């Protein structure tokens, strides 16, 4: 997340590569992957999905659609994988050596392959490169859980959020998807994996 970020807020990660970060106590933020990126030697450029300011080092939040790993680190850590802003690539969070529930969260399936056409984002070659959320596409209170739908009793899963949830049962599919989507763990390290399957 821009502001309180790691490694300047952006870096290239090739297939099979890994990077280790030490998060400060009390850190809260998001981690996401960008796809279809091209940067020059100065770090200026853009990505087809989840672009964050036209630079390698993010200067803004990831543009939708973006699959997000979200963390609030404290004595008890809260973490989740969110598809509320859409899907651009598979992402999973796995706690290591923690205490408590410490379940894995995420979406290992590639939703680009089953994305409804009305939510699909296509690249220059016509291939689906991302799947937008219904809120992002239709911008209604029902899909965005706002206005009269701004509480968990009224805002229920929709056709689209159910499709996301069926494919990725441990990821947030809409704003009030808390019971099956947010996880806790204490004294843990976390492995965030992109495109693991």
Short mmCIF file of N, CA and C in Angstrom, two decimals:
data_model
loop_
_atom_site.label_atom_id
_atom_site.label_comp_id
_atom_site.label_asym_id
_atom_site.label_seq_id
_atom_site.Cartn_x
_atom_site.Cartn_y
_atom_site.Cartn_z
N UNK A 1 0.85 -1.18 0.00
CA UNK A 1 0.00 0.00 0.00
C UNK A 1 0.89 1.23 0.00
N UNK A 2 0.64 2.20 -0.88
CA UNK A 2 1.46 3.40 -0.91
C UNK A 2 1.48 4.09 0.45
N UNK A 3 2.58 4.71 0.77
CA UNK A 3 2.72 5.38 2.06
C UNK A 3 3.59 4.55 2.98
N UNK A 4 3.00 3.58 3.65
CA UNK A 4 3.73 2.70 4.55
C UNK A 4 3.99 1.39 3.81
N UNK A 5 4.96 1.42 2.88
CA UNK A 5 5.14 0.28 2.01
C UNK A 5 6.50 -0.38 2.18
N UNK A 6 6.64 -1.54 1.55
CA UNK A 6 7.87 -2.31 1.58
C UNK A 6 8.64 -2.11 0.28
N UNK A 7 9.95 -2.08 0.37
CA UNK A 7 10.80 -2.06 -0.82
C UNK A 7 10.38 -0.97 -1.79
N UNK A 8 9.93 0.17 -1.28
CA UNK A 8 9.54 1.27 -2.14
C UNK A 8 8.17 1.13 -2.75
N UNK A 9 7.46 0.05 -2.45
CA UNK A 9 6.09 -0.09 -2.92
C UNK A 9 5.92 -0.81 -4.23
N UNK A 10 6.94 -1.46 -4.74
CA UNK A 10 6.76 -2.22 -5.96
C UNK A 10 8.07 -2.82 -6.44
N UNK A 11 7.99 -3.99 -7.05
CA UNK A 11 9.18 -4.68 -7.53
C UNK A 11 8.75 -5.76 -8.51
N UNK A 12 9.69 -6.21 -9.33
CA UNK A 12 9.41 -7.30 -10.26
C UNK A 12 9.62 -8.62 -9.55
N UNK A 13 8.71 -9.55 -9.79
CA UNK A 13 8.81 -10.89 -9.22
C UNK A 13 8.61 -11.89 -10.36
N UNK A 14 9.67 -12.56 -10.74
CA UNK A 14 9.59 -13.54 -11.83
C UNK A 14 9.03 -14.87 -11.31
N UNK A 15 8.59 -15.71 -12.22
CA UNK A 15 8.06 -17.02 -11.87
C UNK A 15 9.08 -17.80 -11.03
N UNK A 16 8.64 -18.34 -9.89
CA UNK A 16 9.52 -19.11 -9.03
C UNK A 16 10.33 -18.28 -8.05
N UNK A 17 10.35 -16.97 -8.21
CA UNK A 17 11.11 -16.09 -7.32
C UNK A 17 10.35 -15.83 -6.03
N UNK A 18 11.09 -15.50 -4.97
CA UNK A 18 10.46 -15.10 -3.72
C UNK A 18 11.21 -13.92 -3.12
N UNK A 19 10.51 -13.16 -2.29
CA UNK A 19 11.06 -12.00 -1.61
C UNK A 19 10.57 -12.06 -0.17
N UNK A 20 11.44 -11.70 0.78
CA UNK A 20 11.08 -11.70 2.20
C UNK A 20 11.05 -10.27 2.72
N UNK A 21 9.99 -9.94 3.46
CA UNK A 21 9.84 -8.63 4.08
C UNK A 21 9.57 -8.78 5.56
N UNK A 22 10.09 -7.86 6.34
CA UNK A 22 9.80 -7.80 7.78
C UNK A 22 8.81 -6.66 7.98
N UNK A 23 7.58 -7.00 8.31
CA UNK A 23 6.55 -5.97 8.52
C UNK A 23 6.69 -5.39 9.92
N UNK A 24 6.55 -4.08 10.06
CA UNK A 24 6.62 -3.47 11.39
C UNK A 24 5.38 -3.84 12.21
N UNK A 25 5.53 -3.88 13.53
CA UNK A 25 4.40 -4.14 14.43
C UNK A 25 3.34 -3.09 14.17
N UNK A 26 2.09 -3.53 14.08
CA UNK A 26 0.99 -2.60 13.85
C UNK A 26 0.75 -2.26 12.38
N UNK A 27 1.50 -2.92 11.46
CA UNK A 27 1.31 -2.61 10.04
C UNK A 27 -0.04 -3.11 9.56
N UNK A 28 -0.67 -2.31 8.73
CA UNK A 28 -1.93 -2.67 8.09
C UNK A 28 -1.81 -2.28 6.63
N UNK A 29 -2.13 -3.20 5.73
CA UNK A 29 -2.01 -2.85 4.32
C UNK A 29 -2.42 -3.98 3.40
N UNK A 30 -2.15 -3.74 2.11
CA UNK A 30 -2.55 -4.67 1.06
C UNK A 30 -1.33 -5.06 0.24
N UNK A 31 -1.36 -6.28 -0.26
CA UNK A 31 -0.34 -6.77 -1.19
C UNK A 31 -1.09 -7.28 -2.40
N UNK A 32 -0.65 -6.90 -3.59
CA UNK A 32 -1.28 -7.38 -4.81
C UNK A 32 -0.24 -7.53 -5.90
N UNK A 33 -0.59 -8.32 -6.90
CA UNK A 33 0.27 -8.52 -8.05
C UNK A 33 -0.28 -7.78 -9.25
N UNK A 34 0.63 -7.29 -10.08
CA UNK A 34 0.26 -6.64 -11.33
C UNK A 34 0.66 -7.55 -12.48
N UNK A 35 -0.06 -7.47 -13.59
CA UNK A 35 0.26 -8.31 -14.74
C UNK A 35 0.40 -7.47 -15.99
N UNK A 36 1.10 -8.04 -16.98
CA UNK A 36 1.29 -7.36 -18.26
C UNK A 36 2.05 -6.06 -18.13
N UNK A 37 3.10 -6.06 -17.31
CA UNK A 37 3.83 -4.81 -17.03
C UNK A 37 5.00 -4.61 -17.98
N UNK A 38 5.24 -3.34 -18.29
CA UNK A 38 6.41 -2.93 -19.07
C UNK A 38 6.94 -1.65 -18.47
N UNK A 39 8.19 -1.69 -17.98
CA UNK A 39 8.82 -0.52 -17.37
C UNK A 39 10.16 -0.26 -18.04
N UNK A 40 10.52 1.01 -18.16
CA UNK A 40 11.84 1.34 -18.67
C UNK A 40 12.85 1.29 -17.53
N UNK A 41 14.11 1.62 -17.82
CA UNK A 41 15.17 1.52 -16.80
C UNK A 41 14.95 2.45 -15.63
N UNK A 42 14.20 3.52 -15.84
CA UNK A 42 13.94 4.46 -14.74
C UNK A 42 12.74 4.04 -13.89
N UNK A 43 12.05 2.94 -14.30
CA UNK A 43 10.90 2.47 -13.54
C UNK A 43 9.59 3.09 -13.97
N UNK A 44 9.58 3.79 -15.10
CA UNK A 44 8.35 4.37 -15.63
C UNK A 44 7.72 3.38 -16.60
N UNK A 45 6.42 3.24 -16.54
CA UNK A 45 5.73 2.33 -17.43
C UNK A 45 4.33 2.06 -16.93
N UNK A 46 3.78 0.93 -17.32
CA UNK A 46 2.42 0.61 -16.89
C UNK A 46 2.20 -0.89 -16.92
N UNK A 47 1.07 -1.29 -16.34
CA UNK A 47 0.66 -2.69 -16.29
C UNK A 47 -0.75 -2.81 -16.85
N UNK A 48 -1.06 -3.97 -17.42
CA UNK A 48 -2.41 -4.19 -17.93
C UNK A 48 -3.42 -4.31 -16.80
N UNK A 49 -3.03 -4.92 -15.68
CA UNK A 49 -3.94 -5.03 -14.54
C UNK A 49 -3.26 -4.56 -13.26
N UNK A 50 -4.09 -4.00 -12.36
CA UNK A 50 -3.68 -3.57 -11.01
C UNK A 50 -2.60 -2.49 -11.03
N UNK A 51 -2.54 -1.71 -12.09
CA UNK A 51 -1.55 -0.63 -12.20
C UNK A 51 -1.71 0.32 -11.01
N UNK A 52 -0.60 0.87 -10.56
CA UNK A 52 -0.64 1.69 -9.34
C UNK A 52 0.17 2.97 -9.50
N UNK A 53 -0.07 3.69 -10.58
CA UNK A 53 0.56 4.99 -10.75
C UNK A 53 1.56 5.09 -11.89
N UNK A 54 1.56 4.14 -12.80
CA UNK A 54 2.44 4.16 -13.97
C UNK A 54 3.92 4.19 -13.63
N UNK A 55 4.27 3.59 -12.48
CA UNK A 55 5.66 3.43 -12.09
C UNK A 55 5.84 2.07 -11.43
N UNK A 56 7.08 1.56 -11.46
CA UNK A 56 7.36 0.28 -10.81
C UNK A 56 7.09 0.39 -9.31
N UNK A 57 7.52 1.48 -8.69
CA UNK A 57 7.26 1.75 -7.27
C UNK A 57 5.89 2.41 -7.17
N UNK A 58 4.93 1.73 -6.60
CA UNK A 58 3.54 2.21 -6.57
C UNK A 58 3.40 3.59 -5.92
N UNK A 59 2.61 4.44 -6.56
CA UNK A 59 2.28 5.76 -6.02
C UNK A 59 0.78 5.89 -5.77
N UNK A 60 0.04 4.81 -5.99
CA UNK A 60 -1.41 4.80 -5.79
C UNK A 60 -1.83 3.36 -5.50
N UNK A 61 -3.07 3.17 -5.08
CA UNK A 61 -3.60 1.82 -4.89
C UNK A 61 -3.76 1.15 -6.25
N UNK A 62 -3.81 -0.18 -6.24
CA UNK A 62 -3.95 -0.92 -7.48
C UNK A 62 -5.29 -0.67 -8.15
N UNK A 63 -5.24 -0.37 -9.44
CA UNK A 63 -6.45 -0.14 -10.23
C UNK A 63 -7.21 -1.46 -10.39
N UNK A 64 -8.53 -1.39 -10.31
CA UNK A 64 -9.34 -2.60 -10.46
C UNK A 64 -9.31 -3.07 -11.92
N UNK A 65 -9.45 -4.38 -12.13
CA UNK A 65 -9.60 -5.44 -11.15
C UNK A 65 -8.25 -5.84 -10.53
N UNK A 66 -8.28 -6.15 -9.24
CA UNK A 66 -7.07 -6.56 -8.52
C UNK A 66 -7.41 -7.53 -7.41
N UNK A 67 -6.78 -8.69 -7.41
CA UNK A 67 -6.88 -9.65 -6.30
C UNK A 67 -5.98 -9.14 -5.18
N UNK A 68 -6.50 -9.04 -3.96
CA UNK A 68 -5.76 -8.41 -2.86
C UNK A 68 -5.56 -9.35 -1.68
N UNK A 69 -4.35 -9.31 -1.10
CA UNK A 69 -4.09 -9.91 0.21
C UNK A 69 -4.06 -8.74 1.19
N UNK A 70 -4.90 -8.80 2.23
CA UNK A 70 -5.03 -7.69 3.17
C UNK A 70 -4.62 -8.15 4.57
N UNK A 71 -3.87 -7.28 5.27
CA UNK A 71 -3.34 -7.63 6.59
C UNK A 71 -3.54 -6.49 7.57
N UNK A 72 -3.84 -6.85 8.81
CA UNK A 72 -3.75 -5.95 9.96
C UNK A 72 -2.98 -6.74 11.01
N UNK A 73 -1.74 -6.31 11.27
CA UNK A 73 -0.84 -7.05 12.14
C UNK A 73 -0.79 -6.43 13.53
N UNK A 74 -1.03 -7.26 14.55
CA UNK A 74 -1.03 -6.81 15.94
C UNK A 74 -0.75 -8.03 16.82
N UNK A 75 -1.20 -8.02 18.08
CA UNK A 75 -1.06 -9.21 18.92
C UNK A 75 -1.78 -10.39 18.28
N UNK A 76 -2.96 -10.12 17.75
CA UNK A 76 -3.69 -11.08 16.91
C UNK A 76 -3.76 -10.46 15.53
N UNK A 77 -3.25 -11.17 14.53
CA UNK A 77 -3.26 -10.68 13.15
C UNK A 77 -4.58 -11.03 12.49
N UNK A 78 -5.07 -10.11 11.68
CA UNK A 78 -6.24 -10.36 10.83
C UNK A 78 -5.75 -10.33 9.39
N UNK A 79 -6.21 -11.28 8.59
CA UNK A 79 -5.78 -11.32 7.19
C UNK A 79 -6.88 -11.93 6.33
N UNK A 80 -6.86 -11.58 5.07
CA UNK A 80 -7.84 -12.12 4.13
C UNK A 80 -7.33 -11.95 2.71
N UNK A 81 -7.98 -12.63 1.79
CA UNK A 81 -7.81 -12.38 0.36
C UNK A 81 -9.14 -11.85 -0.12
N UNK A 82 -9.10 -10.72 -0.82
CA UNK A 82 -10.33 -10.05 -1.25
C UNK A 82 -10.45 -10.02 -2.77
N UNK A 83 -11.64 -10.39 -3.24
CA UNK A 83 -12.00 -10.25 -4.65
C UNK A 83 -13.06 -9.16 -4.80
N UNK A 84 -13.24 -8.35 -3.75
CA UNK A 84 -14.22 -7.26 -3.78
C UNK A 84 -13.87 -6.25 -4.87
N UNK A 85 -12.57 -6.08 -5.15
CA UNK A 85 -12.12 -5.19 -6.22
C UNK A 85 -11.86 -5.95 -7.52
N UNK A 86 -12.40 -7.16 -7.62
CA UNK A 86 -12.22 -7.96 -8.82
C UNK A 86 -11.07 -8.94 -8.69
N UNK A 87 -10.73 -9.57 -9.82
CA UNK A 87 -9.71 -10.63 -9.85
C UNK A 87 -8.78 -10.38 -11.02
N UNK A 88 -7.47 -10.42 -10.76
CA UNK A 88 -6.53 -10.34 -11.88
C UNK A 88 -5.55 -11.50 -11.91
N UNK A 89 -5.36 -12.19 -10.79
CA UNK A 89 -4.54 -13.39 -10.78
C UNK A 89 -4.75 -14.16 -9.49
N UNK A 90 -4.49 -15.48 -9.51
CA UNK A 90 -4.64 -16.28 -8.29
C UNK A 90 -3.68 -15.80 -7.21
N UNK A 91 -4.16 -15.76 -5.96
CA UNK A 91 -3.35 -15.32 -4.83
C UNK A 91 -3.80 -16.08 -3.58
N UNK A 92 -2.83 -16.45 -2.75
CA UNK A 92 -3.14 -17.18 -1.51
C UNK A 92 -2.24 -16.68 -0.38
N UNK A 93 -2.77 -16.74 0.84
CA UNK A 93 -2.02 -16.38 2.05
C UNK A 93 -2.00 -17.61 2.95
N UNK A 94 -0.78 -18.03 3.33
CA UNK A 94 -0.63 -19.19 4.21
C UNK A 94 0.19 -18.79 5.43
N UNK A 95 -0.39 -18.88 6.64
CA UNK A 95 0.37 -18.60 7.86
C UNK A 95 1.38 -19.72 8.13
N UNK A 96 2.52 -19.35 8.69
CA UNK A 96 3.57 -20.32 9.03
C UNK A 96 3.93 -20.16 10.50
N UNK A 97 3.91 -21.25 11.25
CA UNK A 97 4.36 -21.28 12.65
C UNK A 97 3.56 -20.37 13.57
N UNK A 98 2.31 -20.13 13.26
CA UNK A 98 1.49 -19.25 14.09
C UNK A 98 0.68 -20.03 15.11
N UNK A 99 -0.03 -19.29 15.96
CA UNK A 99 -0.88 -19.88 16.98
C UNK A 99 -2.30 -19.39 16.78
N UNK A 100 -3.28 -20.28 16.99
CA UNK A 100 -4.68 -19.91 16.81
C UNK A 100 -5.27 -20.61 15.61
N UNK A 101 -6.30 -20.01 15.02
CA UNK A 101 -6.99 -20.59 13.87
C UNK A 101 -6.02 -20.78 12.70
N UNK A 102 -5.39 -19.72 12.25
CA UNK A 102 -4.30 -19.76 11.27
C UNK A 102 -4.63 -20.53 9.99
N UNK A 103 -5.84 -20.39 9.48
CA UNK A 103 -6.23 -21.05 8.23
C UNK A 103 -5.64 -20.32 7.03
N UNK A 104 -5.51 -21.05 5.94
CA UNK A 104 -5.08 -20.42 4.69
C UNK A 104 -6.26 -19.68 4.08
N UNK A 105 -5.95 -18.59 3.41
CA UNK A 105 -6.98 -17.79 2.72
C UNK A 105 -6.55 -17.64 1.28
N UNK A 106 -7.54 -17.51 0.39
CA UNK A 106 -7.13 -17.20 -0.97
C UNK A 106 -7.99 -17.73 -2.07
N UNK A 107 -7.41 -17.59 -3.25
CA UNK A 107 -8.08 -17.99 -4.48
C UNK A 107 -7.04 -18.57 -5.42
N UNK A 108 -6.93 -19.91 -5.42
CA UNK A 108 -5.97 -20.58 -6.30
C UNK A 108 -6.50 -20.77 -7.72
N UNK A 109 -7.80 -20.65 -7.89
CA UNK A 109 -8.39 -20.84 -9.22
C UNK A 109 -8.19 -19.60 -10.08
N UNK A 110 -8.12 -19.80 -11.37
CA UNK A 110 -7.98 -18.67 -12.30
C UNK A 110 -9.36 -18.26 -12.79
N UNK A 111 -9.94 -17.25 -12.15
CA UNK A 111 -11.30 -16.81 -12.49
C UNK A 111 -11.39 -16.14 -13.86
N UNK A 112 -10.26 -15.83 -14.46
CA UNK A 112 -10.30 -15.24 -15.81
C UNK A 112 -10.91 -16.23 -16.80
N UNK A 113 -10.73 -17.52 -16.55
CA UNK A 113 -11.22 -18.55 -17.46
C UNK A 113 -12.73 -18.72 -17.41
N UNK A 114 -13.36 -18.33 -16.29
CA UNK A 114 -14.80 -18.52 -16.13
C UNK A 114 -15.52 -17.19 -15.88
N UNK A 115 -14.85 -16.09 -16.14
CA UNK A 115 -15.41 -14.77 -15.87
C UNK A 115 -16.62 -14.50 -16.78
N UNK A 116 -17.75 -14.09 -16.21
CA UNK A 116 -18.89 -13.70 -17.06
C UNK A 116 -18.47 -12.58 -18.01
N UNK A 117 -18.93 -12.64 -19.24
CA UNK A 117 -18.48 -11.68 -20.27
C UNK A 117 -18.72 -10.24 -19.87
N UNK A 118 -19.79 -9.98 -19.11
CA UNK A 118 -20.09 -8.60 -18.72
C UNK A 118 -19.12 -8.06 -17.67
N UNK A 119 -18.34 -8.93 -17.03
CA UNK A 119 -17.34 -8.50 -16.05
C UNK A 119 -15.91 -8.59 -16.60
N UNK A 120 -15.75 -9.21 -17.75
CA UNK A 120 -14.42 -9.49 -18.29
C UNK A 120 -13.70 -8.24 -18.78
N UNK A 121 -12.39 -8.19 -18.49
CA UNK A 121 -11.49 -7.17 -19.02
C UNK A 121 -10.57 -7.89 -19.99
N UNK A 122 -10.51 -7.40 -21.22
CA UNK A 122 -9.71 -8.07 -22.24
C UNK A 122 -8.49 -7.23 -22.61
N UNK A 123 -7.39 -7.94 -22.89
CA UNK A 123 -6.18 -7.29 -23.34
C UNK A 123 -6.26 -7.02 -24.84
N UNK A 124 -5.18 -6.47 -25.37
CA UNK A 124 -5.13 -6.12 -26.79
C UNK A 124 -5.33 -7.30 -27.72
N UNK A 125 -5.00 -8.51 -27.26
CA UNK A 125 -5.15 -9.70 -28.09
C UNK A 125 -6.53 -10.35 -27.94
N UNK A 126 -7.42 -9.73 -27.18
CA UNK A 126 -8.76 -10.26 -26.97
C UNK A 126 -8.87 -11.27 -25.85
N UNK A 127 -7.75 -11.61 -25.22
CA UNK A 127 -7.73 -12.58 -24.12
C UNK A 127 -8.18 -11.89 -22.83
N UNK A 128 -8.95 -12.62 -22.00
CA UNK A 128 -9.41 -12.07 -20.72
C UNK A 128 -8.21 -11.96 -19.78
N UNK A 129 -7.95 -10.73 -19.30
CA UNK A 129 -6.81 -10.48 -18.40
C UNK A 129 -7.25 -10.17 -16.97
N UNK A 130 -8.55 -9.99 -16.77
CA UNK A 130 -9.07 -9.70 -15.44
C UNK A 130 -10.57 -9.86 -15.41
N UNK A 131 -11.10 -9.95 -14.20
CA UNK A 131 -12.54 -10.10 -14.01
C UNK A 131 -12.98 -9.05 -12.99
N UNK A 132 -13.72 -8.06 -13.43
CA UNK A 132 -14.15 -6.96 -12.55
C UNK A 132 -15.24 -7.45 -11.59
N UNK A 133 -15.41 -6.73 -10.51
CA UNK A 133 -16.51 -7.03 -9.59
C UNK A 133 -17.80 -6.44 -10.16
N UNK A 134 -18.93 -6.98 -9.72
CA UNK A 134 -20.22 -6.45 -10.16
C UNK A 134 -20.39 -5.01 -9.68
N UNK A 135 -19.87 -4.68 -8.51
CA UNK A 135 -19.93 -3.30 -8.00
C UNK A 135 -19.20 -2.36 -8.96
N UNK A 136 -18.01 -2.76 -9.39
CA UNK A 136 -17.20 -1.95 -10.29
C UNK A 136 -17.90 -1.73 -11.63
N UNK A 137 -18.56 -2.76 -12.13
CA UNK A 137 -19.22 -2.69 -13.45
C UNK A 137 -20.56 -1.97 -13.38
N UNK A 138 -21.43 -2.37 -12.47
CA UNK A 138 -22.80 -1.87 -12.45
C UNK A 138 -23.01 -0.69 -11.50
N UNK A 139 -22.14 -0.54 -10.49
CA UNK A 139 -22.15 0.60 -9.57
C UNK A 139 -23.52 0.85 -8.93
N UNK A 140 -24.15 -0.24 -8.45
CA UNK A 140 -25.45 -0.10 -7.78
C UNK A 140 -25.28 -0.34 -6.28
N UNK A 141 -26.22 0.17 -5.49
CA UNK A 141 -26.16 -0.03 -4.04
C UNK A 141 -26.17 -1.52 -3.69
N UNK A 142 -26.97 -2.30 -4.40
CA UNK A 142 -27.06 -3.74 -4.12
C UNK A 142 -25.71 -4.43 -4.30
N UNK A 143 -25.04 -4.18 -5.41
CA UNK A 143 -23.75 -4.83 -5.67
C UNK A 143 -22.63 -4.24 -4.82
N UNK A 144 -22.75 -2.97 -4.44
CA UNK A 144 -21.68 -2.29 -3.70
C UNK A 144 -21.91 -2.25 -2.19
N UNK A 145 -23.03 -2.80 -1.71
CA UNK A 145 -23.36 -2.82 -0.27
C UNK A 145 -23.30 -1.42 0.34
N UNK A 146 -24.01 -0.50 -0.26
CA UNK A 146 -24.06 0.88 0.25
C UNK A 146 -25.51 1.36 0.23
N UNK A 147 -25.74 2.56 0.77
CA UNK A 147 -27.11 3.08 0.82
C UNK A 147 -27.98 2.17 1.67
N UNK A 148 -29.18 1.84 1.19
CA UNK A 148 -30.07 0.96 1.95
C UNK A 148 -29.49 -0.45 2.08
N UNK A 149 -28.51 -0.79 1.25
CA UNK A 149 -27.85 -2.10 1.32
C UNK A 149 -26.59 -2.05 2.17
N UNK A 150 -26.38 -0.97 2.90
CA UNK A 150 -25.14 -0.75 3.64
C UNK A 150 -25.03 -1.47 4.97
N UNK A 151 -25.60 -2.65 5.08
CA UNK A 151 -25.40 -3.46 6.29
C UNK A 151 -25.48 -4.94 5.91
N UNK A 152 -24.88 -5.82 6.74
CA UNK A 152 -24.79 -7.23 6.37
C UNK A 152 -26.12 -7.98 6.35
N UNK A 153 -27.15 -7.44 6.99
CA UNK A 153 -28.46 -8.10 6.97
C UNK A 153 -29.12 -7.91 5.61
N UNK A 154 -29.03 -6.71 5.06
CA UNK A 154 -29.66 -6.39 3.78
C UNK A 154 -28.79 -6.79 2.59
N UNK A 155 -27.49 -6.53 2.67
CA UNK A 155 -26.60 -6.83 1.54
C UNK A 155 -26.20 -8.30 1.58
N UNK A 156 -26.79 -9.06 0.70
CA UNK A 156 -26.57 -10.50 0.63
C UNK A 156 -25.79 -10.85 -0.65
N UNK A 157 -25.27 -12.07 -0.73
CA UNK A 157 -24.54 -12.48 -1.93
C UNK A 157 -25.43 -12.37 -3.17
N UNK A 158 -24.83 -11.98 -4.28
CA UNK A 158 -25.53 -11.87 -5.56
C UNK A 158 -25.09 -13.00 -6.48
N UNK A 159 -25.68 -13.07 -7.64
CA UNK A 159 -25.29 -14.07 -8.64
C UNK A 159 -23.78 -14.03 -8.87
N UNK A 160 -23.23 -12.82 -9.00
CA UNK A 160 -21.81 -12.67 -9.33
C UNK A 160 -20.92 -13.02 -8.14
N UNK A 161 -21.26 -12.54 -6.95
CA UNK A 161 -20.42 -12.86 -5.79
C UNK A 161 -20.48 -14.35 -5.48
N UNK A 162 -21.61 -14.99 -5.75
CA UNK A 162 -21.71 -16.44 -5.54
C UNK A 162 -20.79 -17.19 -6.50
N UNK A 163 -20.66 -16.71 -7.73
CA UNK A 163 -19.73 -17.34 -8.69
C UNK A 163 -18.30 -17.26 -8.16
N UNK A 164 -17.91 -16.08 -7.65
CA UNK A 164 -16.57 -15.92 -7.08
C UNK A 164 -16.40 -16.84 -5.86
N UNK A 165 -17.42 -16.89 -5.00
CA UNK A 165 -17.33 -17.67 -3.76
C UNK A 165 -17.28 -19.16 -4.05
N UNK A 166 -18.04 -19.62 -5.02
CA UNK A 166 -18.01 -21.04 -5.38
C UNK A 166 -16.62 -21.45 -5.83
N UNK A 167 -15.95 -20.59 -6.58
CA UNK A 167 -14.60 -20.89 -7.07
C UNK A 167 -13.54 -20.72 -5.99
N UNK A 168 -13.77 -19.76 -5.09
CA UNK A 168 -12.77 -19.40 -4.08
C UNK A 168 -13.42 -19.26 -2.71
N UNK A 169 -13.73 -20.37 -2.03
CA UNK A 169 -14.51 -20.31 -0.80
C UNK A 169 -13.84 -19.58 0.37
N UNK A 170 -12.52 -19.39 0.35
CA UNK A 170 -11.86 -18.70 1.47
C UNK A 170 -11.43 -17.28 1.11
N UNK A 171 -12.05 -16.70 0.09
CA UNK A 171 -11.77 -15.31 -0.29
C UNK A 171 -13.05 -14.48 -0.16
N UNK A 172 -12.87 -13.20 0.17
CA UNK A 172 -14.01 -12.27 0.19
C UNK A 172 -14.58 -12.17 -1.22
N UNK A 173 -15.89 -12.36 -1.36
CA UNK A 173 -16.52 -12.22 -2.67
C UNK A 173 -17.38 -10.96 -2.76
N UNK A 174 -17.73 -10.39 -1.60
CA UNK A 174 -18.45 -9.11 -1.56
C UNK A 174 -18.19 -8.50 -0.18
N UNK A 175 -18.59 -7.25 0.02
CA UNK A 175 -18.17 -6.48 1.19
C UNK A 175 -18.47 -7.12 2.53
N UNK A 176 -19.61 -7.83 2.67
CA UNK A 176 -19.98 -8.39 3.97
C UNK A 176 -19.79 -9.90 4.04
N UNK A 177 -18.80 -10.39 3.37
CA UNK A 177 -18.52 -11.83 3.32
C UNK A 177 -17.60 -12.26 4.47
N UNK A 178 -17.72 -11.60 5.63
CA UNK A 178 -16.79 -11.81 6.75
C UNK A 178 -16.70 -13.23 7.31
N UNK A 179 -17.82 -13.90 7.59
CA UNK A 179 -17.73 -15.15 8.37
C UNK A 179 -16.83 -16.22 7.77
N UNK A 180 -16.74 -16.31 6.45
CA UNK A 180 -15.93 -17.36 5.82
C UNK A 180 -14.69 -16.81 5.14
N UNK A 181 -14.35 -15.55 5.41
CA UNK A 181 -13.31 -14.92 4.61
C UNK A 181 -12.22 -14.21 5.39
N UNK A 182 -12.46 -13.86 6.64
CA UNK A 182 -11.42 -13.19 7.42
C UNK A 182 -10.87 -14.18 8.44
N UNK A 183 -9.56 -14.17 8.59
CA UNK A 183 -8.90 -15.16 9.44
C UNK A 183 -8.00 -14.47 10.45
N UNK A 184 -7.71 -15.19 11.55
CA UNK A 184 -6.84 -14.64 12.60
C UNK A 184 -5.73 -15.64 12.91
N UNK A 185 -4.61 -15.08 13.37
CA UNK A 185 -3.46 -15.89 13.74
C UNK A 185 -2.56 -15.02 14.60
N UNK A 186 -1.77 -15.63 15.48
CA UNK A 186 -0.84 -14.88 16.32
C UNK A 186 0.58 -15.37 16.09
N UNK A 187 1.53 -14.45 16.20
CA UNK A 187 2.96 -14.77 16.13
C UNK A 187 3.30 -15.60 14.89
N UNK A 188 2.81 -15.16 13.76
CA UNK A 188 2.98 -15.94 12.53
C UNK A 188 3.81 -15.20 11.50
N UNK A 189 4.43 -15.98 10.63
CA UNK A 189 4.95 -15.47 9.37
C UNK A 189 3.89 -15.81 8.33
N UNK A 190 3.88 -15.09 7.23
CA UNK A 190 2.89 -15.33 6.19
C UNK A 190 3.58 -15.49 4.84
N UNK A 191 3.12 -16.47 4.08
CA UNK A 191 3.60 -16.65 2.72
C UNK A 191 2.46 -16.24 1.80
N UNK A 192 2.73 -15.24 0.96
CA UNK A 192 1.76 -14.80 -0.05
C UNK A 192 2.24 -15.37 -1.37
N UNK A 193 1.39 -16.16 -2.00
CA UNK A 193 1.77 -16.85 -3.24
C UNK A 193 0.85 -16.40 -4.37
N UNK A 194 1.45 -16.11 -5.52
CA UNK A 194 0.70 -15.77 -6.72
C UNK A 194 0.76 -16.94 -7.69
N UNK A 195 -0.37 -17.27 -8.30
CA UNK A 195 -0.42 -18.29 -9.37
C UNK A 195 0.20 -19.62 -8.93
N UNK A 196 -0.22 -20.15 -7.78
CA UNK A 196 0.43 -21.34 -7.22
C UNK A 196 0.01 -22.64 -7.89
N UNK A 197 -1.18 -22.68 -8.49
CA UNK A 197 -1.64 -23.96 -9.05
C UNK A 197 -1.17 -24.17 -10.47
#
